[in-house]
Amino acid sequence: MVRLKDLPKEYAEGLLNLPIPDYGPAPWTDAPDLKDARVAIISTAGIHRASDEKFAGGAADYRLIPGDLDFAELTMSHVSVNFDRSGFQQDPNLVFPLERLRELEASGEIGSVARWHYSFMGATDPSRMDETAPRVAKLLKEDGVNAVILIPV
Amino acid sequence: MPSRSLWVPFELGRPLGVPDDADFQIGVLKSLLGLFNRKSGPVIEDYPIESPVTAETDAAWSCTIPLPPLPDTTTPAEALKQALLQEVGSLAPWHAESMRRMGRTSFGLSGLTPESMPEVAAFLADVASGENPEPLSGLSEPLPIAIRYMADDAKAYYMEAANEQPGSDSPGGTRMWTWIYHETRMGQVFYDLRDRLASEYADRMAANGGERPPGPPPINPISARFAVRPEPTAP
């Protein structure tokens, strides 16, 4: 994210004062070698296929994004008017680097790109996602995913 | 497990750094994926490379489409609406070219298509001026939420058209938003729209004994960073 000093003061203070849920300690887990990694993206940019239901304010649910998605199908219904969509409109890879992952797969630098990726509404209090996050984790496991990149926006 | 985190010094909304720059994006992605090799954590590292798009480089950017003058009509609202429609007409070929080149558009949250942009602009201008026009046919949501999605679509239309024009590289988000809000007729309409809806909400709150009335807060198409309306410029 941007440097706080590059933001208007009230914006920076708002970010600094955002509450952070405490999920307690978690055991360290070694990751697979990248050449064996099946990688999925989890985005909080409020993106989804245009045919999907738009995100609503406070939404804690998610949208499935297929790994073979054509970017022409992708849209963004993030609820915040403060959210900068200009980069996404120019190049969806800027927030959802699916084409870049495919290139890394083609060059053998990662094992494969997941069949499914996931999108959340980033303006939602993360504690509201306590129910949906484990469901996504289960779906990721069933897809054989062993490496996830979280791309906040 | 504890996450491995890469902090990046880019504008909000641009976590991979630079649009349409695959090499730059791959560099960010490889740095992120490289953190998987760490054997202990938690890990948080700073990405050392800045975006080549800065406030300084953005300072040179301007939209080549001139702001249309306000015509001499009976009311300021009608003059603004006519100028807005002229502005949309100027952008239309650039937006069509953007769609042709990219094969996609972000326009569509409202349920309408980019060809409806003149009708969207006229509708927003009418609402902003205090009228209550009939909702456009084909909207995906009822009013007032449809106003928000029409405003989002209008912004997408303007930004995609502006990005398509020759002469300079695309600017960063802050410069693009400044153009929309402060340098276009659509920006003026957005401020008028915000002020009308906020005023009506204040009236409803007063009628409710100073308490928030039932329902959501008013639609506001203006980002908090641009909440202050710019000083009017000479026509």
mmCIF file of C-alpha atoms in Angstrom:
data_model
loop_
_atom_site.group_PDB
_atom_site.id
_atom_site.type_symbol
_atom_site.label_atom_id
_atom_site.label_comp_id
_atom_site.label_asym_id
_atom_site.label_seq_id
_atom_site.Cartn_x
_atom_site.Cartn_y
_atom_site.Cartn_z
ATOM 1 C CA MET A 1 0.000 0.000 0.000
ATOM 2 C CA VAL A 2 0.910 3.612 -0.278
ATOM 3 C CA ARG A 3 3.167 5.398 2.221
ATOM 4 C CA LEU A 4 1.140 7.101 4.937
ATOM 5 C CA LYS A 5 3.043 10.346 4.327
ATOM 6 C CA ASP A 6 1.711 10.374 0.766
ATOM 7 C CA LEU A 7 -1.895 10.364 1.947
ATOM 8 C CA PRO A 8 -3.985 13.267 3.227
ATOM 9 C CA LYS A 9 -3.632 13.489 7.010
ATOM 10 C CA GLU A 10 -7.183 12.419 7.824
ATOM 11 C CA TYR A 11 -6.859 9.460 5.437
ATOM 12 C CA ALA A 12 -3.613 8.323 7.051
ATOM 13 C CA GLU A 13 -5.070 8.668 10.540
ATOM 14 C CA GLY A 14 -8.098 6.652 9.503
ATOM 15 C CA LEU A 15 -5.891 3.819 8.298
ATOM 16 C CA LEU A 16 -3.729 3.924 11.416
ATOM 17 C CA ASN A 17 -6.799 3.699 13.629
ATOM 18 C CA LEU A 18 -8.439 0.799 11.805
ATOM 19 C CA PRO A 19 -9.069 -1.980 14.335
ATOM 20 C CA ILE A 20 -7.183 -5.194 13.617
ATOM 21 C CA PRO A 21 -8.789 -8.447 14.738
ATOM 22 C CA ASP A 22 -6.563 -10.658 16.888
ATOM 23 C CA TYR A 23 -6.574 -14.215 15.600
ATOM 24 C CA GLY A 24 -3.902 -15.398 18.021
ATOM 25 C CA PRO A 25 -0.748 -17.306 17.168
ATOM 26 C CA ALA A 26 -0.580 -19.762 14.275
ATOM 27 C CA PRO A 27 2.047 -22.438 13.640
ATOM 28 C CA TRP A 28 4.677 -21.741 11.022
ATOM 29 C CA THR A 29 4.304 -23.893 7.926
ATOM 30 C CA ASP A 30 6.968 -24.379 5.317
ATOM 31 C CA ALA A 31 5.790 -23.622 1.792
ATOM 32 C CA PRO A 32 6.300 -25.917 -1.185
ATOM 33 C CA ASP A 33 9.045 -25.321 -3.678
ATOM 34 C CA LEU A 34 7.673 -22.788 -6.164
ATOM 35 C CA LYS A 35 8.085 -25.270 -9.020
ATOM 36 C CA ASP A 36 5.616 -27.497 -7.175
ATOM 37 C CA ALA A 37 3.302 -24.699 -6.078
ATOM 38 C CA ARG A 38 -0.296 -24.516 -7.244
ATOM 39 C CA VAL A 39 -1.061 -20.858 -6.744
ATOM 40 C CA ALA A 40 -4.399 -19.134 -6.143
ATOM 41 C CA ILE A 41 -5.190 -15.446 -5.775
ATOM 42 C CA ILE A 42 -7.445 -14.022 -3.091
ATOM 43 C CA SER A 43 -8.368 -10.444 -3.884
ATOM 44 C CA THR A 44 -10.140 -7.860 -1.741
ATOM 45 C CA ALA A 45 -10.806 -5.550 -4.681
ATOM 46 C CA GLY A 46 -14.490 -6.427 -4.980
ATOM 47 C CA ILE A 47 -13.975 -7.881 -8.455
ATOM 48 C CA HIS A 48 -16.137 -10.537 -10.042
ATOM 49 C CA ARG A 49 -17.574 -11.718 -13.299
ATOM 50 C CA ALA A 50 -20.062 -9.233 -14.699
ATOM 51 C CA SER A 51 -22.724 -11.942 -14.611
ATOM 52 C CA ASP A 52 -22.255 -12.413 -10.845
ATOM 53 C CA GLU A 53 -24.191 -10.573 -8.188
ATOM 54 C CA LYS A 54 -22.605 -7.263 -7.275
ATOM 55 C CA PHE A 55 -21.058 -6.800 -3.833
ATOM 56 C CA ALA A 56 -23.151 -4.973 -1.257
ATOM 57 C CA GLY A 57 -21.947 -2.810 1.606
ATOM 58 C CA GLY A 58 -20.690 -4.962 4.486
ATOM 59 C CA ALA A 59 -20.718 -8.081 2.323
ATOM 60 C CA ALA A 60 -18.791 -10.945 3.906
ATOM 61 C CA ASP A 61 -19.334 -13.376 1.066
ATOM 62 C CA TYR A 62 -17.036 -13.977 -1.886
ATOM 63 C CA ARG A 63 -17.093 -14.504 -5.619
ATOM 64 C CA LEU A 64 -15.464 -17.369 -7.470
ATOM 65 C CA ILE A 65 -13.242 -16.350 -10.343
ATOM 66 C CA PRO A 66 -12.243 -19.128 -12.759
ATOM 67 C CA GLY A 67 -8.589 -19.507 -13.625
ATOM 68 C CA ASP A 68 -9.353 -19.419 -17.345
ATOM 69 C CA LEU A 69 -11.243 -16.134 -17.026
ATOM 70 C CA ASP A 70 -11.154 -13.681 -19.904
ATOM 71 C CA PHE A 71 -10.643 -10.208 -18.438
ATOM 72 C CA ALA A 72 -13.476 -8.950 -20.637
ATOM 73 C CA GLU A 73 -15.794 -10.740 -18.187
ATOM 74 C CA LEU A 74 -14.340 -9.039 -15.121
ATOM 75 C CA THR A 75 -15.892 -6.074 -13.346
ATOM 76 C CA MET A 76 -15.519 -4.346 -9.992
ATOM 77 C CA SER A 77 -18.346 -3.403 -7.634
ATOM 78 C CA HIS A 78 -16.304 -2.386 -4.603
ATOM 79 C CA VAL A 79 -18.673 -0.327 -2.471
ATOM 80 C CA SER A 80 -16.309 2.465 -1.454
ATOM 81 C CA VAL A 81 -16.379 5.662 -3.490
ATOM 82 C CA ASN A 82 -12.873 6.284 -2.143
ATOM 83 C CA PHE A 83 -11.592 3.208 -3.914
ATOM 84 C CA ASP A 84 -9.411 3.992 -6.925
ATOM 85 C CA ARG A 85 -10.592 1.958 -9.902
ATOM 86 C CA SER A 86 -8.512 3.742 -12.519
ATOM 87 C CA GLY A 87 -5.641 1.263 -12.512
ATOM 88 C CA PHE A 88 -7.938 -1.742 -12.660
ATOM 89 C CA GLN A 89 -9.838 -0.224 -15.554
ATOM 90 C CA GLN A 90 -6.617 0.117 -17.467
ATOM 91 C CA ASP A 91 -5.180 -3.289 -16.609
ATOM 92 C CA PRO A 92 -6.896 -5.835 -14.313
ATOM 93 C CA ASN A 93 -3.514 -7.475 -13.675
ATOM 94 C CA LEU A 94 -2.737 -4.478 -11.511
ATOM 95 C CA VAL A 95 -5.024 -5.846 -8.781
ATOM 96 C CA PHE A 96 -5.583 -9.403 -9.987
ATOM 97 C CA PRO A 97 -2.376 -10.659 -11.668
ATOM 98 C CA LEU A 98 -3.881 -13.736 -13.268
ATOM 99 C CA GLU A 99 -2.145 -13.291 -16.617
ATOM 100 C CA ARG A 100 1.172 -12.815 -14.831
ATOM 101 C CA LEU A 101 0.639 -16.092 -12.943
ATOM 102 C CA ARG A 102 -0.118 -17.861 -16.220
ATOM 103 C CA GLU A 103 3.173 -16.551 -17.598
ATOM 104 C CA LEU A 104 5.046 -17.842 -14.551
ATOM 105 C CA GLU A 105 3.350 -21.205 -15.033
ATOM 106 C CA ALA A 106 4.329 -21.267 -18.713
ATOM 107 C CA SER A 107 7.942 -20.489 -17.867
ATOM 108 C CA GLY A 108 7.981 -23.203 -15.209
ATOM 109 C CA GLU A 109 8.644 -20.836 -12.342
ATOM 110 C CA ILE A 110 5.522 -21.992 -10.528
ATOM 111 C CA GLY A 111 3.888 -25.386 -10.796
ATOM 112 C CA SER A 112 0.398 -24.353 -11.868
ATOM 113 C CA VAL A 113 -2.343 -21.769 -11.579
ATOM 114 C CA ALA A 114 -5.373 -22.765 -9.516
ATOM 115 C CA ARG A 115 -8.649 -23.647 -11.174
ATOM 116 C CA TRP A 116 -10.455 -21.115 -8.992
ATOM 117 C CA HIS A 117 -9.594 -17.797 -7.377
ATOM 118 C CA TYR A 118 -11.572 -15.776 -4.829
ATOM 119 C CA SER A 119 -12.666 -12.207 -4.407
ATOM 120 C CA PHE A 120 -13.894 -10.420 -1.299
ATOM 121 C CA MET A 121 -15.154 -6.932 -0.531
ATOM 122 C CA GLY A 122 -12.195 -5.218 1.056
ATOM 123 C CA ALA A 123 -14.229 -2.574 2.870
ATOM 124 C CA THR A 124 -15.902 -5.222 5.041
ATOM 125 C CA ASP A 125 -14.781 -5.772 8.634
ATOM 126 C CA PRO A 126 -12.663 -8.940 8.355
ATOM 127 C CA SER A 127 -14.202 -10.377 11.519
ATOM 128 C CA ARG A 128 -17.418 -10.732 9.513
ATOM 129 C CA MET A 129 -15.586 -13.188 7.251
ATOM 130 C CA ASP A 130 -15.038 -15.726 10.037
ATOM 131 C CA GLU A 131 -17.640 -18.015 8.486
ATOM 132 C CA THR A 132 -16.734 -17.626 4.825
ATOM 133 C CA ALA A 133 -12.940 -17.780 5.137
ATOM 134 C CA PRO A 134 -12.882 -21.435 6.315
ATOM 135 C CA ARG A 135 -15.175 -22.354 3.405
ATOM 136 C CA VAL A 136 -12.727 -20.796 0.981
ATOM 137 C CA ALA A 137 -9.851 -22.624 2.678
ATOM 138 C CA LYS A 138 -11.693 -25.907 2.119
ATOM 139 C CA LEU A 139 -12.289 -25.086 -1.549
ATOM 140 C CA LEU A 140 -8.619 -24.207 -1.974
ATOM 141 C CA LYS A 141 -7.579 -27.559 -0.522
ATOM 142 C CA GLU A 142 -9.944 -29.429 -2.801
ATOM 143 C CA ASP A 143 -8.428 -27.581 -5.768
ATOM 144 C CA GLY A 144 -4.972 -28.807 -4.704
ATOM 145 C CA VAL A 145 -3.795 -25.286 -3.931
ATOM 146 C CA ASN A 146 -0.721 -25.147 -1.722
ATOM 147 C CA ALA A 147 0.214 -21.468 -2.124
ATOM 148 C CA VAL A 148 -2.128 -18.484 -1.882
ATOM 149 C CA ILE A 149 -1.315 -14.871 -2.565
ATOM 150 C CA LEU A 150 -3.530 -12.304 -0.884
ATOM 151 C CA ILE A 151 -3.710 -9.097 -2.894
ATOM 152 C CA PRO A 152 -5.249 -6.266 -0.865
ATOM 153 C CA VAL A 153 -6.111 -3.059 -2.651
ATOM 154 C CA MET B 1 0.140 -20.033 9.360
ATOM 155 C CA PRO B 2 1.735 -16.613 9.803
ATOM 156 C CA SER B 3 1.721 -14.823 6.500
ATOM 157 C CA ARG B 4 4.700 -13.731 4.510
ATOM 158 C CA SER B 5 4.076 -10.109 3.569
ATOM 159 C CA LEU B 6 5.537 -7.815 0.962
ATOM 160 C CA TRP B 7 4.929 -4.114 1.508
ATOM 161 C CA VAL B 8 4.819 -2.115 -1.707
ATOM 162 C CA PRO B 9 5.188 1.665 -2.033
ATOM 163 C CA PHE B 10 2.509 2.143 -4.685
ATOM 164 C CA GLU B 11 -0.676 4.195 -4.803
ATOM 165 C CA LEU B 12 -3.737 2.633 -3.228
ATOM 166 C CA GLY B 13 -5.549 0.593 -5.848
ATOM 167 C CA ARG B 14 -2.295 -0.388 -7.599
ATOM 168 C CA PRO B 15 -0.700 -3.228 -5.613
ATOM 169 C CA LEU B 16 1.234 -4.547 -8.632
ATOM 170 C CA GLY B 17 2.613 -1.076 -9.286
ATOM 171 C CA VAL B 18 2.164 -0.113 -12.932
ATOM 172 C CA PRO B 19 -0.663 -0.949 -15.346
ATOM 173 C CA ASP B 20 0.239 -2.420 -18.727
ATOM 174 C CA ASP B 21 3.814 -3.102 -17.599
ATOM 175 C CA ALA B 22 4.140 -6.877 -17.404
ATOM 176 C CA ASP B 23 7.847 -6.784 -16.530
ATOM 177 C CA PHE B 24 7.239 -4.475 -13.574
ATOM 178 C CA GLN B 25 4.329 -6.581 -12.355
ATOM 179 C CA ILE B 26 6.335 -9.805 -12.695
ATOM 180 C CA GLY B 27 9.074 -8.225 -10.595
ATOM 181 C CA VAL B 28 6.626 -7.516 -7.787
ATOM 182 C CA LEU B 29 5.062 -10.959 -8.074
ATOM 183 C CA LYS B 30 8.404 -12.774 -8.015
ATOM 184 C CA SER B 31 9.420 -10.861 -4.892
ATOM 185 C CA LEU B 32 6.167 -11.868 -3.243
ATOM 186 C CA LEU B 33 6.412 -15.508 -4.291
ATOM 187 C CA GLY B 34 10.051 -15.567 -3.222
ATOM 188 C CA LEU B 35 8.914 -15.102 0.375
ATOM 189 C CA PHE B 36 7.486 -18.630 0.279
ATOM 190 C CA ASN B 37 11.065 -19.895 0.539
ATOM 191 C CA ARG B 38 11.540 -18.424 4.009
ATOM 192 C CA LYS B 39 11.935 -20.988 6.743
ATOM 193 C CA SER B 40 10.834 -18.854 9.682
ATOM 194 C CA GLY B 41 8.557 -15.942 10.238
ATOM 195 C CA PRO B 42 6.393 -13.957 10.344
ATOM 196 C CA VAL B 43 7.909 -12.135 7.402
ATOM 197 C CA ILE B 44 7.305 -8.582 6.215
ATOM 198 C CA GLU B 45 9.623 -7.040 3.670
ATOM 199 C CA ASP B 46 9.693 -3.760 1.803
ATOM 200 C CA TYR B 47 9.660 -3.843 -1.984
ATOM 201 C CA PRO B 48 12.625 -1.665 -2.960
ATOM 202 C CA ILE B 49 11.560 -0.413 -6.383
ATOM 203 C CA GLU B 50 9.382 2.655 -6.799
ATOM 204 C CA SER B 51 6.755 3.069 -9.505
ATOM 205 C CA PRO B 52 8.011 5.237 -12.370
ATOM 206 C CA VAL B 53 4.653 7.024 -12.215
ATOM 207 C CA THR B 54 4.989 9.788 -9.625
ATOM 208 C CA ALA B 55 3.304 13.055 -8.770
ATOM 209 C CA GLU B 56 6.091 14.771 -10.693
ATOM 210 C CA THR B 57 5.584 12.732 -13.861
ATOM 211 C CA ASP B 58 1.840 13.118 -13.488
ATOM 212 C CA ALA B 59 2.119 16.893 -13.342
ATOM 213 C CA ALA B 60 2.701 16.969 -17.078
ATOM 214 C CA TRP B 61 -0.433 14.974 -17.869
ATOM 215 C CA SER B 62 -3.499 16.714 -19.155
ATOM 216 C CA CYS B 63 -6.495 15.531 -21.060
ATOM 217 C CA THR B 64 -6.353 16.746 -24.627
ATOM 218 C CA ILE B 65 -10.107 17.154 -24.766
ATOM 219 C CA PRO B 66 -10.887 20.787 -24.013
ATOM 220 C CA LEU B 67 -13.445 21.588 -21.343
ATOM 221 C CA PRO B 68 -16.490 22.841 -23.236
ATOM 222 C CA PRO B 69 -17.595 26.371 -22.398
ATOM 223 C CA LEU B 70 -20.950 26.889 -20.753
ATOM 224 C CA PRO B 71 -23.416 27.976 -23.436
ATOM 225 C CA ASP B 72 -25.663 30.970 -22.980
ATOM 226 C CA THR B 73 -28.970 29.389 -22.026
ATOM 227 C CA THR B 74 -31.846 30.219 -19.779
ATOM 228 C CA THR B 75 -30.525 28.575 -16.624
ATOM 229 C CA PRO B 76 -27.091 27.601 -15.277
ATOM 230 C CA ALA B 77 -28.330 24.019 -14.873
ATOM 231 C CA GLU B 78 -29.342 23.785 -18.525
ATOM 232 C CA ALA B 79 -26.021 25.315 -19.572
ATOM 233 C CA LEU B 80 -24.119 22.748 -17.516
ATOM 234 C CA LYS B 81 -26.192 19.909 -18.973
ATOM 235 C CA GLN B 82 -25.537 21.051 -22.538
ATOM 236 C CA ALA B 83 -21.812 21.412 -21.860
ATOM 237 C CA LEU B 84 -21.781 17.979 -20.220
ATOM 238 C CA LEU B 85 -23.395 16.356 -23.247
ATOM 239 C CA GLN B 86 -20.892 18.095 -25.491
ATOM 240 C CA GLU B 87 -18.080 16.761 -23.293
ATOM 241 C CA VAL B 88 -19.463 13.219 -23.457
ATOM 242 C CA GLY B 89 -19.700 13.550 -27.215
ATOM 243 C CA SER B 90 -16.047 14.528 -27.366
ATOM 244 C CA LEU B 91 -15.055 11.498 -25.317
ATOM 245 C CA ALA B 92 -17.239 9.017 -27.215
ATOM 246 C CA PRO B 93 -14.817 8.175 -30.055
ATOM 247 C CA TRP B 94 -11.990 7.696 -27.582
ATOM 248 C CA HIS B 95 -14.079 5.379 -25.464
ATOM 249 C CA ALA B 96 -15.103 3.410 -28.539
ATOM 250 C CA GLU B 97 -11.438 3.104 -29.475
ATOM 251 C CA SER B 98 -10.620 1.950 -25.939
ATOM 252 C CA MET B 99 -13.218 -0.803 -26.201
ATOM 253 C CA ARG B 100 -11.965 -1.817 -29.633
ATOM 254 C CA ARG B 101 -8.341 -2.019 -28.507
ATOM 255 C CA MET B 102 -8.862 -3.650 -25.103
ATOM 256 C CA GLY B 103 -11.925 -5.728 -25.960
ATOM 257 C CA ARG B 104 -13.557 -4.811 -22.687
ATOM 258 C CA THR B 105 -14.920 -1.977 -20.563
ATOM 259 C CA SER B 106 -15.617 -1.470 -16.880
ATOM 260 C CA PHE B 107 -18.833 0.327 -17.810
ATOM 261 C CA GLY B 108 -21.898 -1.734 -16.956
ATOM 262 C CA LEU B 109 -22.545 -1.810 -13.201
ATOM 263 C CA SER B 110 -25.704 0.190 -13.839
ATOM 264 C CA GLY B 111 -26.995 -2.481 -16.208
ATOM 265 C CA LEU B 112 -26.616 -0.090 -19.139
ATOM 266 C CA THR B 113 -24.132 -0.114 -22.005
ATOM 267 C CA PRO B 114 -21.560 2.537 -22.960
ATOM 268 C CA GLU B 115 -23.813 3.596 -25.824
ATOM 269 C CA SER B 116 -26.171 4.885 -23.119
ATOM 270 C CA MET B 117 -23.591 7.339 -21.790
ATOM 271 C CA PRO B 118 -25.374 10.458 -23.148
ATOM 272 C CA GLU B 119 -28.599 9.349 -21.460
ATOM 273 C CA VAL B 120 -26.705 8.573 -18.232
ATOM 274 C CA ALA B 121 -25.083 12.006 -18.323
ATOM 275 C CA ALA B 122 -28.388 13.761 -18.947
ATOM 276 C CA PHE B 123 -30.056 11.799 -16.148
ATOM 277 C CA LEU B 124 -27.322 12.615 -13.633
ATOM 278 C CA ALA B 125 -27.386 16.290 -14.667
ATOM 279 C CA ASP B 126 -31.145 16.431 -14.217
ATOM 280 C CA VAL B 127 -30.997 14.848 -10.766
ATOM 281 C CA ALA B 128 -28.129 17.137 -9.800
ATOM 282 C CA SER B 129 -30.170 20.176 -10.781
ATOM 283 C CA GLY B 130 -33.070 19.150 -8.544
ATOM 284 C CA GLU B 131 -35.303 17.391 -11.019
ATOM 285 C CA ASN B 132 -36.714 13.907 -10.543
ATOM 286 C CA PRO B 133 -36.497 12.334 -13.999
ATOM 287 C CA GLU B 134 -37.975 8.952 -14.803
ATOM 288 C CA PRO B 135 -35.407 6.157 -14.271
ATOM 289 C CA LEU B 136 -33.702 4.996 -17.444
ATOM 290 C CA SER B 137 -34.870 1.745 -18.935
ATOM 291 C CA GLY B 138 -32.551 -1.191 -18.305
ATOM 292 C CA LEU B 139 -31.151 -0.215 -14.914
ATOM 293 C CA SER B 140 -30.002 -3.199 -12.856
ATOM 294 C CA GLU B 141 -30.989 -1.632 -9.531
ATOM 295 C CA PRO B 142 -33.740 0.705 -8.314
ATOM 296 C CA LEU B 143 -33.093 4.308 -7.401
ATOM 297 C CA PRO B 144 -31.252 5.655 -5.502
ATOM 298 C CA ILE B 145 -28.589 2.909 -5.655
ATOM 299 C CA ALA B 146 -28.776 3.058 -9.444
ATOM 300 C CA ILE B 147 -27.423 6.616 -9.235
ATOM 301 C CA ARG B 148 -24.277 5.329 -7.576
ATOM 302 C CA TYR B 149 -23.749 2.718 -10.288
ATOM 303 C CA MET B 150 -24.425 5.249 -13.048
ATOM 304 C CA ALA B 151 -21.826 7.522 -11.456
ATOM 305 C CA ASP B 152 -19.359 4.619 -11.324
ATOM 306 C CA ASP B 153 -20.047 3.880 -14.975
ATOM 307 C CA ALA B 154 -19.579 7.523 -15.925
ATOM 308 C CA LYS B 155 -16.201 7.565 -14.174
ATOM 309 C CA ALA B 156 -15.188 4.370 -15.971
ATOM 310 C CA TYR B 157 -16.236 5.882 -19.291
ATOM 311 C CA TYR B 158 -14.230 9.049 -18.727
ATOM 312 C CA MET B 159 -11.112 7.275 -17.483
ATOM 313 C CA GLU B 160 -11.090 4.689 -20.250
ATOM 314 C CA ALA B 161 -11.530 7.411 -22.858
ATOM 315 C CA ALA B 162 -8.834 9.598 -21.339
ATOM 316 C CA ASN B 163 -6.388 6.695 -21.162
ATOM 317 C CA GLU B 164 -6.859 6.078 -24.858
ATOM 318 C CA GLN B 165 -5.785 9.494 -26.045
ATOM 319 C CA PRO B 166 -2.350 9.833 -27.603
ATOM 320 C CA GLY B 167 0.316 12.216 -26.492
ATOM 321 C CA SER B 168 1.338 11.067 -23.030
ATOM 322 C CA ASP B 169 1.479 8.055 -20.777
ATOM 323 C CA SER B 170 -1.501 7.347 -18.580
ATOM 324 C CA PRO B 171 -1.335 9.132 -15.232
ATOM 325 C CA GLY B 172 -1.575 7.652 -11.756
ATOM 326 C CA GLY B 173 -4.828 7.430 -9.866
ATOM 327 C CA THR B 174 -4.577 10.745 -8.036
ATOM 328 C CA ARG B 175 -4.050 12.713 -11.246
ATOM 329 C CA MET B 176 -6.852 10.856 -12.992
ATOM 330 C CA TRP B 177 -9.281 11.523 -10.143
ATOM 331 C CA THR B 178 -8.245 15.167 -10.047
ATOM 332 C CA TRP B 179 -9.081 15.444 -13.725
ATOM 333 C CA ILE B 180 -12.491 13.832 -13.279
ATOM 334 C CA TYR B 181 -13.557 15.814 -10.222
ATOM 335 C CA HIS B 182 -11.907 19.166 -10.841
ATOM 336 C CA GLU B 183 -11.509 19.558 -14.579
ATOM 337 C CA THR B 184 -14.595 18.104 -16.206
ATOM 338 C CA ARG B 185 -18.245 19.068 -16.449
ATOM 339 C CA MET B 186 -19.064 15.624 -15.114
ATOM 340 C CA GLY B 187 -17.125 16.505 -11.974
ATOM 341 C CA GLN B 188 -19.292 19.602 -11.552
ATOM 342 C CA VAL B 189 -22.378 17.452 -11.896
ATOM 343 C CA PHE B 190 -21.037 15.021 -9.287
ATOM 344 C CA TYR B 191 -20.598 17.862 -6.775
ATOM 345 C CA ASP B 192 -24.081 19.202 -7.526
ATOM 346 C CA LEU B 193 -25.486 15.693 -7.161
ATOM 347 C CA ARG B 194 -23.781 15.187 -3.823
ATOM 348 C CA ASP B 195 -24.970 18.533 -2.527
ATOM 349 C CA ARG B 196 -28.588 17.936 -3.552
ATOM 350 C CA LEU B 197 -28.788 14.459 -2.040
ATOM 351 C CA ALA B 198 -26.995 15.547 1.142
ATOM 352 C CA SER B 199 -29.335 18.507 1.522
ATOM 353 C CA GLU B 200 -32.406 16.332 1.151
ATOM 354 C CA TYR B 201 -30.993 13.880 3.675
ATOM 355 C CA ALA B 202 -30.381 16.736 6.116
ATOM 356 C CA ASP B 203 -33.993 17.813 5.698
ATOM 357 C CA ARG B 204 -35.185 14.293 6.421
ATOM 358 C CA MET B 205 -32.960 14.135 9.473
ATOM 359 C CA ALA B 206 -34.353 17.430 10.743
ATOM 360 C CA ALA B 207 -37.859 16.108 10.223
ATOM 361 C CA ASN B 208 -36.823 13.042 12.225
ATOM 362 C CA GLY B 209 -35.908 15.109 15.278
ATOM 363 C CA GLY B 210 -32.230 15.277 14.406
ATOM 364 C CA GLU B 211 -31.890 11.497 14.333
ATOM 365 C CA ARG B 212 -30.724 9.539 11.292
ATOM 366 C CA PRO B 213 -33.776 8.709 9.210
ATOM 367 C CA PRO B 214 -34.450 5.085 8.245
ATOM 368 C CA GLY B 215 -32.510 3.738 5.322
ATOM 369 C CA PRO B 216 -28.972 4.134 4.053
ATOM 370 C CA PRO B 217 -27.045 7.427 3.951
ATOM 371 C CA PRO B 218 -27.333 9.466 0.762
ATOM 372 C CA ILE B 219 -25.504 8.459 -2.398
ATOM 373 C CA ASN B 220 -22.257 10.415 -2.640
ATOM 374 C CA PRO B 221 -20.206 10.073 -5.836
ATOM 375 C CA ILE B 222 -17.326 12.178 -4.472
ATOM 376 C CA SER B 223 -14.281 10.472 -2.948
ATOM 377 C CA ALA B 224 -13.398 11.764 0.519
ATOM 378 C CA ARG B 225 -10.048 12.955 -0.804
ATOM 379 C CA PHE B 226 -11.893 15.346 -3.132
ATOM 380 C CA ALA B 227 -14.681 16.368 -0.788
ATOM 381 C CA VAL B 228 -13.902 20.058 -1.179
ATOM 382 C CA ARG B 229 -15.387 21.467 -4.368
ATOM 383 C CA PRO B 230 -12.832 23.373 -6.429
ATOM 384 C CA GLU B 231 -13.134 27.084 -7.022
ATOM 385 C CA PRO B 232 -15.149 27.769 -10.181
ATOM 386 C CA THR B 233 -13.105 28.558 -13.255
ATOM 387 C CA ALA B 234 -13.882 31.088 -15.925
ATOM 388 C CA PRO B 235 -15.955 29.636 -18.753
#
